[in-house]
Amino acid sequence: MDRVILHCDCNGFFASVEMLSRPELRDVPMAVAGDPESRHGIILAKNELAKAYGVQTAETIWQAKKKCPSLVLVPPHHEKYHEISKLVNKIYLDYTDLVDPFGIDESFLDLTASMHLFPMSPAELADVIRARVRSEIGITISVGVSFCRVFAKLGSDYKKPDATTLISRENFREIVWPMSVSALLFVGKRTAALLERQGIATVGELAAADPLHLTRTLGEAGATLHRYANGGDTEPVRSYYHRERPKSIGNGMTFRRNIVGEDEVRAGVSALVDSVAARLREENCKCTVVQVQIKDPEFAVIQRQTTLKRATWLRSEIVETAMSLIRAAGGLGKMIRALTVTAAGLVADDEAEEQLDIFSALDESAEKRESVEGTLHEIRRRFGKGSIQLGYYKKPDGSDESES
Ligand SMILES: [Mg+2]
């Protein structure tokens, strides 16, 4: 029997969440932007009115303002986005425990085993879930319904906002095959360019291509993509409750226009790190390694990483570390097409917290830190690991006092 897979995608997520707390923003062209005071700040999301002016995600504020001078800018509130994201997933979990978040505003659901509980078709059940998110949370989602993840994902993108699209065994050739290959899950710009060079521009052309030939040019991925194009994605949807702690948390962006120079790069890095830092908190962990990946307009990639002296989840520390990596790699003097910042070497918050927060509270020299560390070690040895919470202050919203 075919599976029933849903892909649920929140429409204009960041902007929708901002409009929840500030309804007046519904009536003006509005965008969420990292670093809104800087003209180099990056547009992260926009509402429908701003979209009508041509405002695009991943462009700079000054580009957006050229098209829409009255654009209202709002700084991002990533912790709020995570909170709402959890509430939305909680609704999905009323239907199945096979809920697999794919980023902050999308989830795959496998409803195969629960369909018998509901006297309706999969698409009708998708409509019910959609209506619940709209009425209980106040935002809209679009839903793709299919027999595999890859087609469900294409379905959620097919019609939006607030719509359901069914992609079945019967209609997938009609709906999916005319789409551009770049719409397919895991086909990036580079893979799309490689395929296009072989005369493969649509999913249908990919489906009809010789899989052996694809493997020769794309490796293992070639066979996988061929399978995907023919509806052969059999990957399971994982349980919400059995997700592993991530090994790293990264965020990347391909900019609308290449960026160059300290100010533009800093604005880009800062937009990326905002959400990385929020996710570190969300997962209750800190990072000991910061990585950057810089892609130039010719797709050449430079990767750099460094190990931190102490674990952190502070955005300012991650931003400065990423900036010095990029500076050292000569990245401030050339065109950058895409940037990724990754927090790696993650450690659980309770392993890292004591050291960091005592140090930042004292803000002392390295020598003093050494001696504090020695003292802490001694106290912990005698009284146990959880015995020290000095200098640690959490605001009610969960953020650190030390971070602005
Ligand atoms: Mg979305």
CSV table of C-alpha atoms and ligand atoms in Angstrom, one decimal:
chain,number,residue,atom,x,y,z
A,1,MET,CA,0.0,0.0,0.0
A,2,ASP,CA,1.2,3.5,-0.8
A,3,ARG,CA,2.3,5.7,2.1
A,4,VAL,CA,0.4,9.0,2.9
A,5,ILE,CA,3.1,11.7,3.3
A,6,LEU,CA,2.4,15.3,3.9
A,7,HIS,CA,4.8,18.2,3.6
A,8,CYS,CA,3.5,21.2,5.6
A,9,ASP,CA,5.2,24.5,4.9
A,10,CYS,CA,4.4,27.7,6.9
A,11,ASN,CA,3.8,30.6,4.5
A,12,GLY,CA,6.1,33.6,4.9
A,13,PHE,CA,6.9,32.3,8.3
A,14,PHE,CA,9.0,35.0,10.0
A,15,ALA,CA,6.8,37.8,8.6
A,16,SER,CA,3.6,36.0,9.6
A,17,VAL,CA,4.9,35.5,13.2
A,18,GLU,CA,5.8,39.3,13.4
A,19,MET,CA,2.3,40.1,12.2
A,20,LEU,CA,0.8,38.0,14.9
A,21,SER,CA,2.1,40.3,17.6
A,22,ARG,CA,1.8,43.5,15.6
A,23,PRO,CA,-1.4,43.2,13.4
A,24,GLU,CA,-0.9,46.7,12.1
A,25,LEU,CA,2.0,45.3,10.0
A,26,ARG,CA,-0.6,43.5,7.9
A,27,ASP,CA,-1.6,46.7,6.2
A,28,VAL,CA,1.8,48.0,5.2
A,29,PRO,CA,4.6,46.5,3.0
A,30,MET,CA,6.9,44.9,5.7
A,31,ALA,CA,10.0,42.9,5.8
A,32,VAL,CA,12.0,41.1,8.5
A,33,ALA,CA,15.6,42.1,8.1
A,34,GLY,CA,18.9,41.3,9.9
A,35,ASP,CA,20.5,44.5,11.1
A,36,PRO,CA,17.7,46.8,10.1
A,37,GLU,CA,19.6,50.0,10.9
A,38,SER,CA,22.3,49.2,8.3
A,39,ARG,CA,21.5,49.7,4.6
A,40,HIS,CA,23.5,46.5,4.1
A,41,GLY,CA,21.2,44.5,6.3
A,42,ILE,CA,19.7,41.4,4.7
A,43,ILE,CA,16.0,40.8,4.0
A,44,LEU,CA,15.0,37.5,5.7
A,45,ALA,CA,11.3,37.5,5.0
A,46,LYS,CA,8.5,39.8,3.6
A,47,ASN,CA,4.8,40.0,3.7
A,48,GLU,CA,2.5,39.8,0.6
A,49,LEU,CA,2.3,43.6,0.2
A,50,ALA,CA,6.1,43.9,0.1
A,51,LYS,CA,6.2,40.9,-2.3
A,52,ALA,CA,3.9,42.9,-4.6
A,53,TYR,CA,6.6,45.6,-4.8
A,54,GLY,CA,9.2,43.0,-5.8
A,55,VAL,CA,11.0,42.8,-2.5
A,56,GLN,CA,12.9,39.6,-2.3
A,57,THR,CA,14.5,37.4,0.4
A,58,ALA,CA,18.3,37.5,0.6
A,59,GLU,CA,18.7,41.0,-1.0
A,60,THR,CA,20.0,44.0,0.9
A,61,ILE,CA,17.8,46.6,2.6
A,62,TRP,CA,18.9,49.3,0.2
A,63,GLN,CA,18.0,47.1,-2.8
A,64,ALA,CA,14.6,46.5,-1.3
A,65,LYS,CA,14.1,50.1,-0.4
A,66,LYS,CA,14.8,51.1,-4.0
A,67,LYS,CA,11.7,49.1,-5.1
A,68,CYS,CA,9.6,50.0,-2.1
A,69,PRO,CA,10.7,53.2,-0.3
A,70,SER,CA,7.9,52.9,2.3
A,71,LEU,CA,9.0,49.4,3.3
A,72,VAL,CA,8.7,48.9,7.1
A,73,LEU,CA,11.6,46.9,8.6
A,74,VAL,CA,11.4,44.7,11.6
A,75,PRO,CA,14.3,43.0,13.3
A,76,PRO,CA,14.1,39.2,13.6
A,77,HIS,CA,12.9,37.5,16.8
A,78,HIS,CA,14.3,34.0,16.3
A,79,GLU,CA,13.4,32.7,19.7
A,80,LYS,CA,9.8,33.6,19.1
A,81,TYR,CA,9.9,31.8,15.7
A,82,HIS,CA,11.1,28.6,17.5
A,83,GLU,CA,8.4,28.9,20.0
A,84,ILE,CA,5.7,29.2,17.3
A,85,SER,CA,7.4,26.4,15.3
A,86,LYS,CA,7.0,24.1,18.3
A,87,LEU,CA,3.3,25.0,18.6
A,88,VAL,CA,2.7,24.2,14.9
A,89,ASN,CA,4.5,20.9,15.2
A,90,LYS,CA,2.4,20.1,18.3
A,91,ILE,CA,-0.7,20.3,16.1
A,92,TYR,CA,0.9,17.9,13.6
A,93,LEU,CA,1.7,15.5,16.5
A,94,ASP,CA,-2.0,15.1,17.1
A,95,TYR,CA,-2.1,13.0,13.9
A,96,THR,CA,1.1,11.0,14.0
A,97,ASP,CA,4.4,10.8,15.9
A,98,LEU,CA,6.1,10.6,12.5
A,99,VAL,CA,6.7,14.3,12.3
A,100,ASP,CA,10.1,15.3,11.0
A,101,PRO,CA,10.9,19.0,11.0
A,102,PHE,CA,12.8,20.1,7.9
A,103,GLY,CA,14.0,23.5,9.0
A,104,ILE,CA,12.1,25.8,11.3
A,105,ASP,CA,8.9,26.2,9.2
A,106,GLU,CA,8.5,22.9,7.4
A,107,SER,CA,7.8,19.4,8.5
A,108,PHE,CA,7.2,16.0,6.9
A,109,LEU,CA,4.4,13.9,8.3
A,110,ASP,CA,3.7,10.2,7.6
A,111,LEU,CA,0.0,9.6,8.2
A,112,THR,CA,-0.1,6.1,6.7
A,113,ALA,CA,-0.8,4.4,10.0
A,114,SER,CA,-3.3,7.0,11.2
A,115,MET,CA,-5.6,7.4,8.2
A,116,HIS,CA,-8.0,4.7,9.4
A,117,LEU,CA,-8.8,6.9,12.4
A,118,PHE,CA,-10.2,9.6,10.1
A,119,PRO,CA,-13.2,9.2,7.9
A,120,MET,CA,-11.8,11.2,5.0
A,121,SER,CA,-9.2,11.3,2.2
A,122,PRO,CA,-5.6,12.3,2.8
A,123,ALA,CA,-6.2,15.7,1.1
A,124,GLU,CA,-9.3,16.3,3.2
A,125,LEU,CA,-7.2,15.6,6.4
A,126,ALA,CA,-4.6,18.0,5.1
A,127,ASP,CA,-7.3,20.6,4.9
A,128,VAL,CA,-8.3,19.9,8.5
A,129,ILE,CA,-4.7,20.4,9.7
A,130,ARG,CA,-4.4,23.6,7.6
A,131,ALA,CA,-7.6,25.0,9.2
A,132,ARG,CA,-6.4,24.1,12.7
A,133,VAL,CA,-3.1,25.9,12.2
A,134,ARG,CA,-4.9,28.9,10.8
A,135,SER,CA,-7.4,29.1,13.7
A,136,GLU,CA,-5.2,28.0,16.6
A,137,ILE,CA,-1.9,29.7,15.7
A,138,GLY,CA,-3.1,32.5,13.4
A,139,ILE,CA,-0.7,31.7,10.5
A,140,THR,CA,-1.2,29.8,7.2
A,141,ILE,CA,0.5,26.7,5.8
A,142,SER,CA,0.5,25.1,2.4
A,143,VAL,CA,0.4,21.3,2.3
A,144,GLY,CA,1.6,18.8,-0.3
A,145,VAL,CA,0.1,15.4,-0.1
A,146,SER,CA,1.8,12.5,-1.8
A,147,PHE,CA,3.2,9.0,-1.6
A,148,CYS,CA,6.8,10.1,-1.0
A,149,ARG,CA,8.6,13.0,0.7
A,150,VAL,CA,10.1,14.4,-2.5
A,151,PHE,CA,6.7,14.9,-4.2
A,152,ALA,CA,5.0,16.0,-1.1
A,153,LYS,CA,7.6,18.8,-0.8
A,154,LEU,CA,6.9,19.8,-4.4
A,155,GLY,CA,3.2,19.8,-3.6
A,156,SER,CA,3.5,22.3,-0.7
A,157,ASP,CA,5.3,24.7,-3.0
A,158,TYR,CA,2.8,24.3,-5.9
A,159,LYS,CA,0.0,26.3,-4.6
A,160,LYS,CA,0.3,28.9,-1.7
A,161,PRO,CA,-0.6,30.4,0.6
A,162,ASP,CA,-3.1,28.3,2.6
A,163,ALA,CA,-3.6,25.6,0.0
A,164,THR,CA,-3.5,21.8,-0.4
A,165,THR,CA,-2.0,20.0,-3.4
A,166,LEU,CA,-2.3,16.3,-4.0
A,167,ILE,CA,0.4,14.7,-6.1
A,168,SER,CA,-0.7,11.1,-6.8
A,169,ARG,CA,0.5,8.1,-8.8
A,170,GLU,CA,-2.0,9.2,-11.4
A,171,ASN,CA,-1.2,12.9,-11.7
A,172,PHE,CA,2.5,13.2,-10.9
A,173,ARG,CA,3.7,13.1,-14.5
A,174,GLU,CA,1.4,15.9,-15.3
A,175,ILE,CA,2.2,18.1,-12.3
A,176,VAL,CA,5.8,17.3,-11.4
A,177,TRP,CA,7.5,16.5,-14.7
A,178,PRO,CA,7.2,20.0,-16.3
A,179,MET,CA,8.9,21.5,-13.2
A,180,SER,CA,12.4,22.7,-13.4
A,181,VAL,CA,14.9,20.2,-11.9
A,182,SER,CA,16.1,22.8,-9.5
A,183,ALA,CA,12.7,22.5,-7.7
A,184,LEU,CA,13.7,18.9,-6.7
A,185,LEU,CA,14.8,18.3,-3.1
A,186,PHE,CA,18.6,18.5,-2.8
A,187,VAL,CA,19.2,19.9,-6.3
A,188,GLY,CA,21.2,23.0,-5.8
A,189,LYS,CA,22.2,25.6,-8.3
A,190,ARG,CA,25.4,23.7,-9.1
A,191,THR,CA,23.7,20.4,-9.8
A,192,ALA,CA,21.0,22.1,-11.8
A,193,ALA,CA,23.7,23.7,-13.9
A,194,LEU,CA,25.4,20.3,-14.4
A,195,LEU,CA,22.2,18.7,-15.5
A,196,GLU,CA,21.3,21.6,-17.8
A,197,ARG,CA,24.6,21.1,-19.6
A,198,GLN,CA,23.4,17.6,-20.5
A,199,GLY,CA,20.1,19.0,-21.8
A,200,ILE,CA,18.2,18.1,-18.7
A,201,ALA,CA,16.1,21.1,-17.6
A,202,THR,CA,12.9,19.5,-16.3
A,203,VAL,CA,12.1,16.8,-13.8
A,204,GLY,CA,10.5,14.8,-16.7
A,205,GLU,CA,13.8,15.0,-18.6
A,206,LEU,CA,15.6,13.8,-15.5
A,207,ALA,CA,13.1,10.9,-15.1
A,208,ALA,CA,13.7,9.9,-18.8
A,209,ALA,CA,17.5,10.2,-18.6
A,210,ASP,CA,19.8,7.1,-18.5
A,211,PRO,CA,20.6,6.5,-14.8
A,212,LEU,CA,24.0,5.0,-15.7
A,213,HIS,CA,24.9,8.1,-17.6
A,214,LEU,CA,23.7,10.3,-14.6
A,215,THR,CA,25.8,8.2,-12.2
A,216,ARG,CA,28.9,8.8,-14.4
A,217,THR,CA,28.5,12.6,-14.3
A,218,LEU,CA,27.0,13.1,-10.8
A,219,GLY,CA,28.1,10.0,-8.9
A,220,GLU,CA,25.7,8.3,-6.5
A,221,ALA,CA,23.6,11.4,-6.4
A,222,GLY,CA,22.8,10.9,-10.1
A,223,ALA,CA,21.0,7.6,-9.4
A,224,THR,CA,19.2,9.0,-6.4
A,225,LEU,CA,17.9,12.0,-8.3
A,226,HIS,CA,16.7,9.7,-11.2
A,227,ARG,CA,14.8,7.7,-8.6
A,228,TYR,CA,13.3,10.9,-7.1
A,229,ALA,CA,12.1,12.1,-10.5
A,230,ASN,CA,10.3,8.8,-11.0
A,231,GLY,CA,8.6,8.9,-7.6
A,232,GLY,CA,11.0,6.4,-6.1
A,233,ASP,CA,11.9,8.2,-2.9
A,234,THR,CA,11.4,5.6,-0.1
A,235,GLU,CA,13.1,7.4,2.7
A,236,PRO,CA,11.1,7.1,5.9
A,237,VAL,CA,9.8,10.1,7.9
A,238,ARG,CA,11.5,10.0,11.3
A,239,SER,CA,9.7,10.2,14.6
A,240,TYR,CA,9.6,13.6,16.3
A,241,TYR,CA,10.7,11.9,19.5
A,242,HIS,CA,13.7,10.1,18.2
A,243,ARG,CA,15.5,12.9,16.6
A,244,GLU,CA,19.2,13.0,17.6
A,245,ARG,CA,20.9,16.1,19.0
A,246,PRO,CA,22.4,17.8,16.0
A,247,LYS,CA,26.2,17.5,15.5
A,248,SER,CA,26.3,21.0,14.1
A,249,ILE,CA,24.0,23.9,13.5
A,250,GLY,CA,24.5,26.0,10.4
A,251,ASN,CA,22.8,28.6,8.3
A,252,GLY,CA,23.7,29.6,4.8
A,253,MET,CA,22.4,32.0,2.2
A,254,THR,CA,22.9,32.7,-1.5
A,255,PHE,CA,22.6,36.5,-1.8
A,256,ARG,CA,20.5,38.2,-4.5
A,257,ARG,CA,23.5,40.2,-5.5
A,258,ASN,CA,27.1,39.3,-4.7
A,259,ILE,CA,28.3,41.0,-1.6
A,260,VAL,CA,31.7,42.5,-1.0
A,261,GLY,CA,33.6,44.4,1.7
A,262,GLU,CA,33.5,44.5,5.5
A,263,ASP,CA,30.1,46.1,6.0
A,264,GLU,CA,28.2,43.9,3.6
A,265,VAL,CA,29.9,40.7,4.8
A,266,ARG,CA,29.3,41.6,8.4
A,267,ALA,CA,25.6,42.2,7.6
A,268,GLY,CA,25.4,38.8,5.9
A,269,VAL,CA,27.2,37.0,8.7
A,270,SER,CA,25.1,38.7,11.3
A,271,ALA,CA,21.8,37.7,9.6
A,272,LEU,CA,23.0,34.1,9.4
A,273,VAL,CA,24.3,33.9,13.0
A,274,ASP,CA,21.1,35.3,14.5
A,275,SER,CA,19.3,32.1,13.8
A,276,VAL,CA,22.3,29.8,14.6
A,277,ALA,CA,22.5,31.4,18.0
A,278,ALA,CA,18.8,31.0,18.6
A,279,ARG,CA,19.0,27.3,17.6
A,280,LEU,CA,21.9,26.7,19.9
A,281,ARG,CA,19.7,27.9,22.8
A,282,GLU,CA,16.8,25.9,21.5
A,283,GLU,CA,18.9,22.7,21.5
A,284,ASN,CA,20.4,23.7,24.9
A,285,CYS,CA,23.9,23.5,23.6
A,286,LYS,CA,27.0,25.6,22.9
A,287,CYS,CA,29.6,25.4,20.2
A,288,THR,CA,33.3,24.9,20.5
A,289,VAL,CA,34.0,25.2,16.8
A,290,VAL,CA,33.0,27.9,14.2
A,291,GLN,CA,33.1,27.1,10.5
A,292,VAL,CA,32.6,29.4,7.5
A,293,GLN,CA,32.1,28.5,3.9
A,294,ILE,CA,32.6,31.2,1.3
A,295,LYS,CA,31.4,30.6,-2.3
A,296,ASP,CA,32.5,33.0,-5.0
A,297,PRO,CA,30.5,33.9,-8.2
A,298,GLU,CA,32.3,31.0,-10.0
A,299,PHE,CA,31.2,28.5,-7.3
A,300,ALA,CA,34.7,28.1,-6.0
A,301,VAL,CA,34.5,27.3,-2.3
A,302,ILE,CA,36.7,28.2,0.6
A,303,GLN,CA,36.2,26.6,4.0
A,304,ARG,CA,37.8,27.7,7.2
A,305,GLN,CA,37.2,26.7,10.8
A,306,THR,CA,38.6,27.4,14.2
A,307,THR,CA,38.3,26.0,17.7
A,308,LEU,CA,37.1,28.4,20.4
A,309,LYS,CA,38.9,28.7,23.7
A,310,ARG,CA,35.6,28.2,25.4
A,311,ALA,CA,32.1,27.0,24.4
A,312,THR,CA,29.6,29.8,23.5
A,313,TRP,CA,26.2,30.4,22.2
A,314,LEU,CA,26.5,34.2,22.1
A,315,ARG,CA,25.8,35.6,18.7
A,316,SER,CA,28.4,38.4,19.1
A,317,GLU,CA,31.2,35.9,19.8
A,318,ILE,CA,30.2,33.7,16.8
A,319,VAL,CA,29.9,36.7,14.5
A,320,GLU,CA,33.3,38.0,15.5
A,321,THR,CA,34.9,34.6,15.1
A,322,ALA,CA,33.3,34.1,11.7
A,323,MET,CA,34.4,37.6,10.6
A,324,SER,CA,38.0,36.9,11.6
A,325,LEU,CA,38.0,33.6,9.7
A,326,ILE,CA,36.6,35.3,6.6
A,327,ARG,CA,39.1,38.2,7.0
A,328,ALA,CA,42.0,35.7,7.3
A,329,ALA,CA,40.9,33.9,4.2
A,330,GLY,CA,40.9,37.1,2.2
A,331,GLY,CA,37.2,37.1,1.9
A,332,LEU,CA,36.6,40.8,2.6
A,333,GLY,CA,38.3,41.8,-0.6
A,334,LYS,CA,36.4,39.8,-3.1
A,335,MET,CA,32.9,39.1,-4.4
A,336,ILE,CA,30.9,36.6,-2.4
A,337,ARG,CA,27.9,34.8,-3.8
A,338,ALA,CA,27.0,32.6,-0.9
A,339,LEU,CA,28.0,32.3,2.8
A,340,THR,CA,27.4,29.6,5.4
A,341,VAL,CA,28.2,29.9,9.1
A,342,THR,CA,28.2,26.7,11.1
A,343,ALA,CA,28.5,26.2,14.9
A,344,ALA,CA,30.1,22.7,15.4
A,345,GLY,CA,31.7,20.8,18.2
A,346,LEU,CA,28.5,21.1,20.1
A,347,VAL,CA,28.4,20.4,23.8
A,348,ALA,CA,25.4,20.2,26.1
A,349,ASP,CA,24.7,23.4,27.9
A,350,ASP,CA,25.2,22.0,31.4
A,351,GLU,CA,28.7,20.9,30.4
A,352,ALA,CA,29.7,24.3,29.1
A,353,GLU,CA,27.6,26.8,31.1
A,354,GLU,CA,29.5,27.1,34.3
A,355,GLN,CA,32.8,28.0,32.8
A,356,LEU,CA,31.6,30.4,30.3
A,357,ASP,CA,29.3,32.4,32.6
A,358,ILE,CA,31.7,32.7,35.5
A,359,PHE,CA,34.4,33.9,33.1
A,360,SER,CA,32.3,36.4,31.4
A,361,ALA,CA,30.9,37.7,34.7
A,362,LEU,CA,34.5,38.2,36.0
A,363,ASP,CA,35.8,39.4,32.6
A,364,GLU,CA,39.3,38.9,33.9
A,365,SER,CA,42.7,38.1,32.4
A,366,ALA,CA,43.6,34.7,31.2
A,367,GLU,CA,45.7,34.1,34.2
A,368,LYS,CA,42.8,34.8,36.6
A,369,ARG,CA,40.7,32.5,34.4
A,370,GLU,CA,43.2,29.7,34.9
A,371,SER,CA,43.0,30.2,38.6
A,372,VAL,CA,39.3,30.4,38.7
A,373,GLU,CA,39.1,27.2,36.6
A,374,GLY,CA,41.4,25.5,39.1
A,375,THR,CA,39.2,26.6,42.0
A,376,LEU,CA,36.1,25.4,40.1
A,377,HIS,CA,37.7,22.1,39.4
A,378,GLU,CA,38.4,21.7,43.1
A,379,ILE,CA,34.9,22.6,44.2
A,380,ARG,CA,33.4,20.3,41.6
A,381,ARG,CA,35.6,17.5,42.7
A,382,ARG,CA,34.5,17.9,46.2
A,383,PHE,CA,30.8,18.8,45.8
A,384,GLY,CA,29.9,17.4,42.5
A,385,LYS,CA,29.4,18.9,39.0
A,386,GLY,CA,26.2,20.8,39.6
A,387,SER,CA,27.4,22.7,42.6
A,388,ILE,CA,28.4,25.9,40.9
A,389,GLN,CA,26.1,28.4,39.3
A,390,LEU,CA,28.0,31.7,40.0
A,391,GLY,CA,27.6,34.7,37.8
A,392,TYR,CA,24.9,33.2,35.7
A,393,TYR,CA,21.9,35.2,35.0
A,394,LYS,CA,19.0,34.3,32.7
A,395,LYS,CA,16.4,36.8,31.7
A,396,PRO,CA,12.8,35.6,31.8
A,397,ASP,CA,12.8,35.2,28.0
A,398,GLY,CA,15.7,32.8,28.3
A,399,SER,CA,18.4,35.0,26.8
A,400,ASP,CA,21.6,35.9,28.5
A,401,GLU,CA,22.2,39.2,30.2
A,402,SER,CA,25.6,39.5,28.6
A,403,GLU,CA,24.1,39.5,25.1
A,404,SER,CA,22.6,42.7,23.8
B,1,MG,MG,8.0,28.4,4.4
